[in-house]
PDB file of C-alpha atoms in Angstrom:
ATOM      1  CA  UNK W 295      48.907 -18.677 267.947  1.00 90.00           C
ATOM      2  CA  UNK W 296      51.762 -19.320 270.041  1.00 95.00           C
ATOM      3  CA  UNK W 297      55.225 -17.153 269.590  1.00 97.00           C
ATOM      4  CA  UNK W 298      58.018 -15.936 271.360  1.00 98.00           C
ATOM      5  CA  UNK W 299      59.692 -12.842 271.404  1.00 98.00           C
ATOM      6  CA  UNK W 300      63.326 -12.693 270.108  1.00 98.00           C
ATOM      7  CA  UNK W 301      65.630 -10.051 269.518  1.00 98.00           C
ATOM      8  CA  UNK W 302      67.446  -9.828 266.092  1.00 98.00           C
ATOM      9  CA  UNK W 303      70.867  -8.577 264.492  1.00 98.00           C
ATOM     10  CA  UNK W 304      70.692  -7.160 261.572  1.00 97.00           C
ATOM     11  CA  UNK W 305      70.617  -9.538 258.546  1.00 97.00           C
ATOM     12  CA  UNK W 306      72.153  -8.897 255.108  1.00 98.00           C
ATOM     13  CA  UNK W 307      69.910 -10.210 252.164  1.00 98.00           C
ATOM     14  CA  UNK W 308      70.271 -10.749 248.349  1.00 98.00           C
ATOM     15  CA  UNK W 309      67.471 -11.832 246.379  1.00 98.00           C
ATOM     16  CA  UNK W 310      64.439 -10.820 243.886  1.00 98.00           C
ATOM     17  CA  UNK W 311      62.160  -8.143 244.782  1.00 96.00           C
ATOM     18  CA  UNK W 312      58.966  -6.708 243.323  1.00 95.00           C
ATOM     19  CA  UNK W 313      56.128  -4.263 244.882  1.00 92.00           C
ATOM     20  CA  UNK W 314      52.432  -5.351 245.550  1.00 92.00           C
ATOM     21  CA  UNK W 315      50.139  -4.882 248.212  1.00 88.00           C
ATOM     22  CA  UNK W 316      47.412  -7.325 249.991  1.00 85.00           C
ATOM     23  CA  UNK W 317      44.464  -5.824 247.905  1.00 86.00           C
ATOM     24  CA  UNK W 318      46.145  -6.084 244.594  1.00 88.00           C
ATOM     25  CA  UNK W 319      44.356  -8.916 242.632  1.00 90.00           C
ATOM     26  CA  UNK W 320      47.811 -10.271 241.422  1.00 94.00           C
ATOM     27  CA  UNK W 321      49.612 -10.108 244.989  1.00 91.00           C
ATOM     28  CA  UNK W 322      49.582 -14.188 244.972  1.00 90.00           C
ATOM     29  CA  UNK W 323      50.861 -14.234 241.456  1.00 94.00           C
ATOM     30  CA  UNK W 324      53.585 -11.412 241.880  1.00 95.00           C
ATOM     31  CA  UNK W 325      55.000 -13.236 245.112  1.00 95.00           C
ATOM     32  CA  UNK W 326      54.520 -16.555 243.497  1.00 94.00           C
ATOM     33  CA  UNK W 327      56.506 -15.636 240.098  1.00 96.00           C
ATOM     34  CA  UNK W 328      59.447 -14.307 242.606  1.00 96.00           C
ATOM     35  CA  UNK W 329      59.829 -17.723 244.252  1.00 95.00           C
ATOM     36  CA  UNK W 330      59.770 -19.367 240.676  1.00 96.00           C
ATOM     37  CA  UNK W 331      62.294 -17.107 239.228  1.00 96.00           C
ATOM     38  CA  UNK W 332      64.497 -17.804 242.358  1.00 97.00           C
ATOM     39  CA  UNK W 333      64.485 -21.562 241.947  1.00 94.00           C
ATOM     40  CA  UNK W 334      63.650 -22.172 238.034  1.00 95.00           C
ATOM     41  CA  UNK W 335      66.373 -19.335 236.724  1.00 95.00           C
ATOM     42  CA  UNK W 336      69.418 -20.337 239.057  1.00 94.00           C
ATOM     43  CA  UNK W 337      69.190 -17.295 241.158  1.00 96.00           C
ATOM     44  CA  UNK W 338      69.280 -19.210 244.434  1.00 96.00           C
ATOM     45  CA  UNK W 339      72.647 -21.073 243.253  1.00 96.00           C
ATOM     46  CA  UNK W 340      74.298 -17.559 242.185  1.00 96.00           C
ATOM     47  CA  UNK W 341      74.114 -15.959 245.278  1.00 97.00           C
ATOM     48  CA  UNK W 342      77.607 -16.002 246.629  1.00 97.00           C
ATOM     49  CA  UNK W 343      78.442 -15.978 250.617  1.00 97.00           C
ATOM     50  CA  UNK W 344      75.209 -17.520 251.896  1.00 97.00           C
ATOM     51  CA  UNK W 345      74.785 -17.665 255.674  1.00 97.00           C
ATOM     52  CA  UNK W 346      72.832 -20.696 255.671  1.00 97.00           C
ATOM     53  CA  UNK W 347      70.801 -22.757 252.842  1.00 95.00           C
ATOM     54  CA  UNK W 348      67.671 -21.370 254.065  1.00 97.00           C
ATOM     55  CA  UNK W 349      65.375 -19.188 251.916  1.00 97.00           C
ATOM     56  CA  UNK W 350      63.588 -16.241 252.945  1.00 98.00           C
ATOM     57  CA  UNK W 351      60.343 -14.651 251.866  1.00 97.00           C
ATOM     58  CA  UNK W 352      60.553 -10.664 253.299  1.00 97.00           C
ATOM     59  CA  UNK W 353      58.049  -7.919 253.186  1.00 95.00           C
ATOM     60  CA  UNK W 354      59.301  -4.627 253.917  1.00 91.00           C
ATOM     61  CA  UNK W 355      59.032  -0.886 253.222  1.00 74.00           C
ATOM     62  CA  UNK W 356      55.424  -0.343 254.022  1.00 65.00           C
ATOM     63  CA  UNK W 357      54.249   2.466 252.490  1.00 62.00           C
ATOM     64  CA  UNK W 358      51.604   4.764 254.054  1.00 58.00           C
ATOM     65  CA  UNK W 359      49.230   5.351 251.045  1.00 57.00           C
ATOM     66  CA  UNK W 360      45.770   4.496 250.343  1.00 57.00           C
ATOM     67  CA  UNK W 361      47.189   1.457 248.293  1.00 62.00           C
ATOM     68  CA  UNK W 362      49.438   0.123 251.538  1.00 78.00           C
ATOM     69  CA  UNK W 363      52.176  -0.910 249.274  1.00 86.00           C
ATOM     70  CA  UNK W 364      54.863  -2.985 250.309  1.00 91.00           C
ATOM     71  CA  UNK W 365      58.199  -4.320 248.891  1.00 93.00           C
ATOM     72  CA  UNK W 366      58.485  -8.428 248.973  1.00 96.00           C
ATOM     73  CA  UNK W 367      61.823 -10.235 248.443  1.00 97.00           C
ATOM     74  CA  UNK W 368      62.736 -13.768 247.809  1.00 98.00           C
ATOM     75  CA  UNK W 369      66.137 -14.046 249.074  1.00 98.00           C
ATOM     76  CA  UNK W 370      68.899 -15.302 251.074  1.00 97.00           C
ATOM     77  CA  UNK W 371      70.762 -14.216 254.140  1.00 98.00           C
ATOM     78  CA  UNK W 372      74.533 -13.697 253.204  1.00 98.00           C
ATOM     79  CA  UNK W 373      77.573 -13.114 255.411  1.00 98.00           C
ATOM     80  CA  UNK W 374      78.924 -10.055 253.047  1.00 96.00           C
ATOM     81  CA  UNK W 375      77.471  -8.597 249.536  1.00 95.00           C
ATOM     82  CA  UNK W 376      80.266  -8.930 246.739  1.00 90.00           C
ATOM     83  CA  UNK W 377      78.906  -9.272 243.469  1.00 91.00           C
ATOM     84  CA  UNK W 378      75.270  -9.241 242.862  1.00 96.00           C
ATOM     85  CA  UNK W 379      73.880 -11.844 240.283  1.00 95.00           C
ATOM     86  CA  UNK W 380      71.952 -10.213 237.288  1.00 94.00           C
ATOM     87  CA  UNK W 381      68.511  -8.791 237.986  1.00 95.00           C
ATOM     88  CA  UNK W 382      69.010  -9.386 242.039  1.00 97.00           C
ATOM     89  CA  UNK W 383      69.066  -6.651 244.694  1.00 97.00           C
ATOM     90  CA  UNK W 384      70.944  -6.123 248.047  1.00 96.00           C
ATOM     91  CA  UNK W 385      68.764  -5.156 251.181  1.00 96.00           C
ATOM     92  CA  UNK W 386      68.651  -5.602 255.023  1.00 96.00           C
ATOM     93  CA  UNK W 387      66.333  -7.285 257.565  1.00 97.00           C
ATOM     94  CA  UNK W 388      66.849  -4.698 260.153  1.00 97.00           C
ATOM     95  CA  UNK W 389      67.814  -5.478 264.035  1.00 97.00           C
ATOM     96  CA  UNK W 390      64.983  -5.253 266.307  1.00 97.00           C
ATOM     97  CA  UNK W 391      62.444  -7.230 268.382  1.00 98.00           C
ATOM     98  CA  UNK W 392      59.990  -9.603 266.884  1.00 98.00           C
ATOM     99  CA  UNK W 393      57.421 -12.059 267.158  1.00 98.00           C
ATOM    100  CA  UNK W 394      58.685 -15.586 266.061  1.00 98.00           C
ATOM    101  CA  UNK W 395      56.170 -18.036 264.730  1.00 98.00           C
ATOM    102  CA  UNK W 396      56.823 -21.659 263.946  1.00 98.00           C
ATOM    103  CA  UNK W 397      54.768 -23.010 261.257  1.00 97.00           C
ATOM    104  CA  UNK W 398      54.558 -26.646 259.901  1.00 97.00           C
ATOM    105  CA  UNK W 399      52.452 -28.697 257.175  1.00 96.00           C
ATOM    106  CA  UNK W 400      51.925 -27.736 253.264  1.00 95.00           C
ATOM    107  CA  UNK W 401      54.341 -25.256 252.657  1.00 93.00           C
ATOM    108  CA  UNK W 402      51.940 -22.937 250.969  1.00 91.00           C
ATOM    109  CA  UNK W 403      48.794 -23.597 252.870  1.00 94.00           C
ATOM    110  CA  UNK W 404      50.569 -23.577 255.993  1.00 95.00           C
ATOM    111  CA  UNK W 405      52.120 -20.013 255.295  1.00 95.00           C
ATOM    112  CA  UNK W 406      48.605 -18.642 253.832  1.00 92.00           C
ATOM    113  CA  UNK W 407      46.769 -19.856 256.763  1.00 96.00           C
ATOM    114  CA  UNK W 408      49.305 -18.469 259.037  1.00 97.00           C
ATOM    115  CA  UNK W 409      48.807 -14.639 257.498  1.00 93.00           C
ATOM    116  CA  UNK W 410      45.274 -15.070 257.816  1.00 93.00           C
ATOM    117  CA  UNK W 411      45.202 -15.769 261.304  1.00 96.00           C
ATOM    118  CA  UNK W 412      47.901 -13.177 261.792  1.00 95.00           C
ATOM    119  CA  UNK W 413      45.508 -10.274 260.635  1.00 90.00           C
ATOM    120  CA  UNK W 414      43.174 -11.041 263.471  1.00 92.00           C
ATOM    121  CA  UNK W 415      45.943 -11.022 266.010  1.00 94.00           C
ATOM    122  CA  UNK W 416      46.450  -7.668 268.338  1.00 93.00           C
ATOM    123  CA  UNK W 417      50.081  -7.447 268.181  1.00 95.00           C
ATOM    124  CA  UNK W 418      51.767  -4.377 268.615  1.00 96.00           C
ATOM    125  CA  UNK W 419      53.599  -4.719 264.855  1.00 93.00           C
ATOM    126  CA  UNK W 420      56.318  -2.157 263.379  1.00 92.00           C
ATOM    127  CA  UNK W 421      55.388  -2.809 259.942  1.00 89.00           C
ATOM    128  CA  UNK W 422      58.748  -2.316 258.929  1.00 91.00           C
ATOM    129  CA  UNK W 423      60.167  -5.633 258.328  1.00 94.00           C
ATOM    130  CA  UNK W 424      58.308  -9.285 258.542  1.00 97.00           C
ATOM    131  CA  UNK W 425      59.937 -12.340 257.112  1.00 98.00           C
ATOM    132  CA  UNK W 426      59.298 -16.324 256.654  1.00 98.00           C
ATOM    133  CA  UNK W 427      62.577 -18.309 256.939  1.00 98.00           C
ATOM    134  CA  UNK W 428      62.345 -21.819 255.255  1.00 97.00           C
ATOM    135  CA  UNK W 429      64.025 -24.295 257.276  1.00 97.00           C
ATOM    136  CA  UNK W 430      63.822 -27.138 254.688  1.00 92.00           C
ATOM    137  CA  UNK W 431      62.309 -27.521 250.906  1.00 86.00           C
ATOM    138  CA  UNK W 432      59.716 -30.251 251.799  1.00 90.00           C
ATOM    139  CA  UNK W 433      56.907 -29.016 250.208  1.00 90.00           C
ATOM    140  CA  UNK W 434      54.478 -31.324 252.028  1.00 94.00           C
ATOM    141  CA  UNK W 435      56.055 -31.148 255.643  1.00 95.00           C
ATOM    142  CA  UNK W 436      57.660 -28.091 255.858  1.00 96.00           C
ATOM    143  CA  UNK W 437      58.748 -26.070 258.566  1.00 97.00           C
ATOM    144  CA  UNK W 438      58.621 -22.317 258.408  1.00 98.00           C
ATOM    145  CA  UNK W 439      60.046 -19.874 261.202  1.00 98.00           C
ATOM    146  CA  UNK W 440      57.989 -16.306 260.706  1.00 98.00           C
ATOM    147  CA  UNK W 441      59.426 -13.179 262.409  1.00 98.00           C
ATOM    148  CA  UNK W 442      56.771 -10.432 262.630  1.00 97.00           C
ATOM    149  CA  UNK W 443      58.527  -6.899 263.500  1.00 97.00           C
ATOM    150  CA  UNK W 444      57.230  -5.399 266.909  1.00 97.00           C
ATOM    151  CA  UNK W 445      57.201  -1.505 267.982  1.00 95.00           C
TER     152      UNK W 445
END
């Protein structure tokens, strides 16, 4: 898979969060429910000061325990945090070096295939923060920029 190494500034985000891990039998359901709530419960619309119209899937706060839990957030980047819509949290995507991948295709299948292929790559990952940035809302012909934190 082709990628470019980019240096990103810190990003402020607001969204919904949950804890899970890749071995959890309900991991897909946990993440899917966050996306569903984000769009069907008016969360996306209620976030003030959006920097752009892109949605983010963020994976952060990896824990070095036997469960390998992490926090997943479905969020928007914001210019500033004034108020939080009910049930949301604010967080940061840390500044740093990231491998940037561009994925195109059916939104869910393309992202799932990307993550399967990523686990077989030999990248010097930091496991601090990874995120998906959805460039459009076209489920069938999506473009997603995926950033993987590097050491």
